Coordinates of C-alpha atoms in Angstrom, one line a residue:
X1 CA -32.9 73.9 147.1
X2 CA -31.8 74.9 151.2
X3 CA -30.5 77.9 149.5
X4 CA -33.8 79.1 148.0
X5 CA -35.8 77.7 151.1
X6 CA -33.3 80.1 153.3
X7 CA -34.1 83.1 151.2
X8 CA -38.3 82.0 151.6
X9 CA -37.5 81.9 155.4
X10 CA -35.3 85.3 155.8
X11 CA -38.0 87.4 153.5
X12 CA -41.0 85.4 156.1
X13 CA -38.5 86.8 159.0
X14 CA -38.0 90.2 157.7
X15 CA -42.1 90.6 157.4
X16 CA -42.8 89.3 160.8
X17 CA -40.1 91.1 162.5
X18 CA -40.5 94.9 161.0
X19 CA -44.7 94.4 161.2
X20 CA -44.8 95.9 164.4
X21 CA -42.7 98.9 163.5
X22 CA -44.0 100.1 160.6
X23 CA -45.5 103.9 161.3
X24 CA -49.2 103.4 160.7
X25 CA -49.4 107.2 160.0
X26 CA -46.5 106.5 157.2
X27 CA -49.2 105.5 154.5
X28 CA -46.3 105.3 152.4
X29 CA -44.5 103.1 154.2
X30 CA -47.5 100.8 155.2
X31 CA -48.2 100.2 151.3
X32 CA -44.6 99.6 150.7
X33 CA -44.7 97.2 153.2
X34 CA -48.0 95.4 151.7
X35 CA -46.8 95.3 148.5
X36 CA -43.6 93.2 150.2
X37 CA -45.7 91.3 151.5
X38 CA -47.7 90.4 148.1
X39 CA -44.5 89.8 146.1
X40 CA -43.4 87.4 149.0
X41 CA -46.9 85.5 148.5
X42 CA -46.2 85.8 144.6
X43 CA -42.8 84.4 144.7
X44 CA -43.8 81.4 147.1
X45 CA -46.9 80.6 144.9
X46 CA -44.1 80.7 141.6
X47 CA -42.0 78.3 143.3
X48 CA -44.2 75.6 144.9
X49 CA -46.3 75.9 141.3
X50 CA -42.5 74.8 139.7
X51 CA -42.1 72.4 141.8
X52 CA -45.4 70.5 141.9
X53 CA -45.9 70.8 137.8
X54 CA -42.4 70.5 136.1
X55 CA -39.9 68.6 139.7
X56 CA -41.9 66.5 141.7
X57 CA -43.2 64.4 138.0
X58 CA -39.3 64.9 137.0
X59 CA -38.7 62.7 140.0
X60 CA -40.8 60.6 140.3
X61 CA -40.5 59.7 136.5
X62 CA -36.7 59.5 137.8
X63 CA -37.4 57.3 140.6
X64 CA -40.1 55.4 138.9
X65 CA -41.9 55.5 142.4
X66 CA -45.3 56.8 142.1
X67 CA -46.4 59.3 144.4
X68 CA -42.7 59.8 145.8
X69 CA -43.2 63.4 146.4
X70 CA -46.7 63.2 147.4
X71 CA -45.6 64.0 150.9
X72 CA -44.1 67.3 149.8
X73 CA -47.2 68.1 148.3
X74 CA -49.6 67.3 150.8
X75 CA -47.5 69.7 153.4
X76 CA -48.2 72.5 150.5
X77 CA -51.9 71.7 151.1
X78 CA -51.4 71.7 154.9
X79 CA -50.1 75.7 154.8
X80 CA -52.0 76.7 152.2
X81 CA -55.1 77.8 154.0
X82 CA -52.8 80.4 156.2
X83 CA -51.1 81.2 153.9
X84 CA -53.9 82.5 151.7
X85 CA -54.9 84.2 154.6
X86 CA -52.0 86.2 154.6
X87 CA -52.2 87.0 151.2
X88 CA -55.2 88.1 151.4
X89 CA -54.4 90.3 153.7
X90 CA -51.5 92.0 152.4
X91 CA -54.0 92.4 148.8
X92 CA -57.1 93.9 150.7
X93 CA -56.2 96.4 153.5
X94 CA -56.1 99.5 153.0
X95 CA -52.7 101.2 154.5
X96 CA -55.6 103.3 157.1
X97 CA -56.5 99.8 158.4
X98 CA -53.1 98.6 158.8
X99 CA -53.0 96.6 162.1
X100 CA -48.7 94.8 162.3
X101 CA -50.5 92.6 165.3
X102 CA -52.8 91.1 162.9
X103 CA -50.2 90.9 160.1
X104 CA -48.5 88.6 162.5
X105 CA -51.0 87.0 163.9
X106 CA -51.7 85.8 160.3
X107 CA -47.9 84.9 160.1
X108 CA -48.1 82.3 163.1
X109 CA -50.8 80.8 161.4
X110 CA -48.9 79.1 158.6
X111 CA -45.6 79.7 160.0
X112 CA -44.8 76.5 161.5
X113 CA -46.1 73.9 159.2
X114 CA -44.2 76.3 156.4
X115 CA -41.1 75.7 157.7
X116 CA -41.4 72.3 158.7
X117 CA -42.2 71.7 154.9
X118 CA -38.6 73.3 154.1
X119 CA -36.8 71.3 155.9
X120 CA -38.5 68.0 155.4
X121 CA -38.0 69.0 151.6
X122 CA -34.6 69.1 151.9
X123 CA -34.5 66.1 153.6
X124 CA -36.4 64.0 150.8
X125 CA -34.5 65.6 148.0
X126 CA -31.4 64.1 149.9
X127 CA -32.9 60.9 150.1
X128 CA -33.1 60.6 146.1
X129 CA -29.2 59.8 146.1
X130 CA -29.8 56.3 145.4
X131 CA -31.3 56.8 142.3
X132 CA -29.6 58.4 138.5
X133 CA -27.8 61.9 140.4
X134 CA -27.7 63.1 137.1
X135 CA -30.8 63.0 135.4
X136 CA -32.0 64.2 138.9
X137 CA -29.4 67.2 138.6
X138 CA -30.8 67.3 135.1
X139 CA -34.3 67.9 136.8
X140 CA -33.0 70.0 138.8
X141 CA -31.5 72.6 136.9
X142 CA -35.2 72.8 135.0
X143 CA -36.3 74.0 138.0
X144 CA -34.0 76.4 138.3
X145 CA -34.7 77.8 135.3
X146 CA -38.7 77.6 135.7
X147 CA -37.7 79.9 138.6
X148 CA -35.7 82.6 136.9
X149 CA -38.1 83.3 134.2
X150 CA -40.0 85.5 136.7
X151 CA -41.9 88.7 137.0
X152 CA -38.4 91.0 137.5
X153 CA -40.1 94.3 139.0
X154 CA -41.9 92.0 141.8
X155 CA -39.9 89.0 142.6
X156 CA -36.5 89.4 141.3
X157 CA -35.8 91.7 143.7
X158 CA -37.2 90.0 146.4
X159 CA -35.0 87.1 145.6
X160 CA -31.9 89.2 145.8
X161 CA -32.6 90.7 148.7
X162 CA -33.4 87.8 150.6
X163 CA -30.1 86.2 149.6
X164 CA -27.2 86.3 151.7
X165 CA -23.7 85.5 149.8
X166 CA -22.0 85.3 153.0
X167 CA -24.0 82.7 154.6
X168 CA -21.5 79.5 155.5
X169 CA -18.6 81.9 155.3
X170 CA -19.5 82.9 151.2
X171 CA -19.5 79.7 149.8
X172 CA -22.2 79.9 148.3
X173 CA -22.9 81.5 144.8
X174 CA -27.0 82.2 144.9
X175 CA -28.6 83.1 143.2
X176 CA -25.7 82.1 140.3
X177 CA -25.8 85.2 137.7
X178 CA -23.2 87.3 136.0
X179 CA -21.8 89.9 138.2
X180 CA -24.0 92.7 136.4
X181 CA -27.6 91.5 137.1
X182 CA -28.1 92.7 140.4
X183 CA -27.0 96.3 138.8
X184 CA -29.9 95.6 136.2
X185 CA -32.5 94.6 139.0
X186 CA -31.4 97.3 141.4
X187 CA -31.6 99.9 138.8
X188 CA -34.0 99.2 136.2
X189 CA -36.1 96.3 137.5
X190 CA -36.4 97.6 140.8
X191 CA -37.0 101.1 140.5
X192 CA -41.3 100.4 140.2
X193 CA -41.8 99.6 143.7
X194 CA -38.2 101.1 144.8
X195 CA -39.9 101.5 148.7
X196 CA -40.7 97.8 149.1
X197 CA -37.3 96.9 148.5
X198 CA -36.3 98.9 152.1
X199 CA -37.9 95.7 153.8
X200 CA -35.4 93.5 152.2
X201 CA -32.3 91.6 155.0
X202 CA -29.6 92.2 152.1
X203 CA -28.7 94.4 149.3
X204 CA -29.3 93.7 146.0
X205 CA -25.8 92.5 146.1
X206 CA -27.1 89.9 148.3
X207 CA -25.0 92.1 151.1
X208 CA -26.8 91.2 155.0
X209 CA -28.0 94.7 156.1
X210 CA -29.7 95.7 159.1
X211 CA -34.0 95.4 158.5
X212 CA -35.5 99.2 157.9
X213 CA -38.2 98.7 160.8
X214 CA -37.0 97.1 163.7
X215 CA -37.5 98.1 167.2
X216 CA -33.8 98.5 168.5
X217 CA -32.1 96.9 171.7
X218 CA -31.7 99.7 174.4

């Protein structure tokens, strides 16, 4: 789960950091960059729906504690407003009315309690040690593959390219797919909205790359 939460946090990062710097006379660019945007929004509403209708009653079924995750879900709540905000935003404005201030304004607005709520997560999913690892493990790897039956054009390659295989020195395997998929998302999945892709931290290849739209350090 840190693993997915760190790809949430480095798309999030990529947004607010290249907002700025996106030419506003680029209307190419600037709808590129909403549509990133939107697919982010998409691919956190996919995962917190996952987790809230198919995990969280997986463990606390496990657990046989009733409302064990209700903490977890009540810090979904406490973003959500911003967080539609945002998505709002990136659905509605019209590349001519592109302001990056605004887009980050509306960033800081669900930022923090965002990323409280995954790390606090991770926390509580460590906590469930003490009851059958297994069958949690079990619940687990439902999750999982809730998550990877996904809209491929718009969020598989967000995933990818928010992943990076040499975080912890590469000892990680994330996402966990035969060595050809990123091929098929790079080059058939991604090829409908090719210029959002830009915007992504890593290759498809889950390779770290520098952002697209960054002011650089003199």
């Amino acid at each position: 789960m840190a693993l997915a939460h760190n790809g949430i946090l480095r798309g999030l990062n990529a947004i607010y950091l290249q907002a700025a710097h996106i030419p506003r006379g680029d209307s190419s660019a600037v709808q590129d960059f909403l549509i990133y945007c939107q697919c982010w929004c998409e691919s956190m509403h996919h995962h917190h729906d996952a987790e809230e209708q198919s995990f969280f009653p997986s463990i606390e079924q496990i657990s046989g504690v009733p409302g064990i995750m209700e903490r977890n879900v009540e810090q979904h709540r406490a973003f959500t407003p911003g967080f539609d905000r945002f998505y709002e935003y990136s659905r509605t404005c019209l590349p001519r009315d592109y302001d990056g201030g605004q887009l980050k304004s509306l960033i800081e607005g669900f930022a923090e309690p965002l990323t409280r709520h995954l790390s606090n997560e991770v926390e509580t999913l460590r906590a469930l040690d003490v009851y059958d690892g297994e069958r949690i493990r079990q619940a687990y790897k439902r999750l999982e593959k809730i998550l990877m039956a996904t809209d491929n054009r718009r969020i598989a390659p967000l995933v990818f390219g928010t992943a990076d295989r040499t975080f912890e020195g590469g000892m990680h395997d994330f996402p966990a797919v035969p060595f050809f998929v990123p091929f098929i998302i790079h080059y058939w999945f991604g090829r409908e909205h090719r210029g959002a892709w830009r915007f992504n931290p890593c290759t498809m290849w889950r390779d770290p790359r520098e952002l697209a739209f960054r002011q650089r350090m003199s």
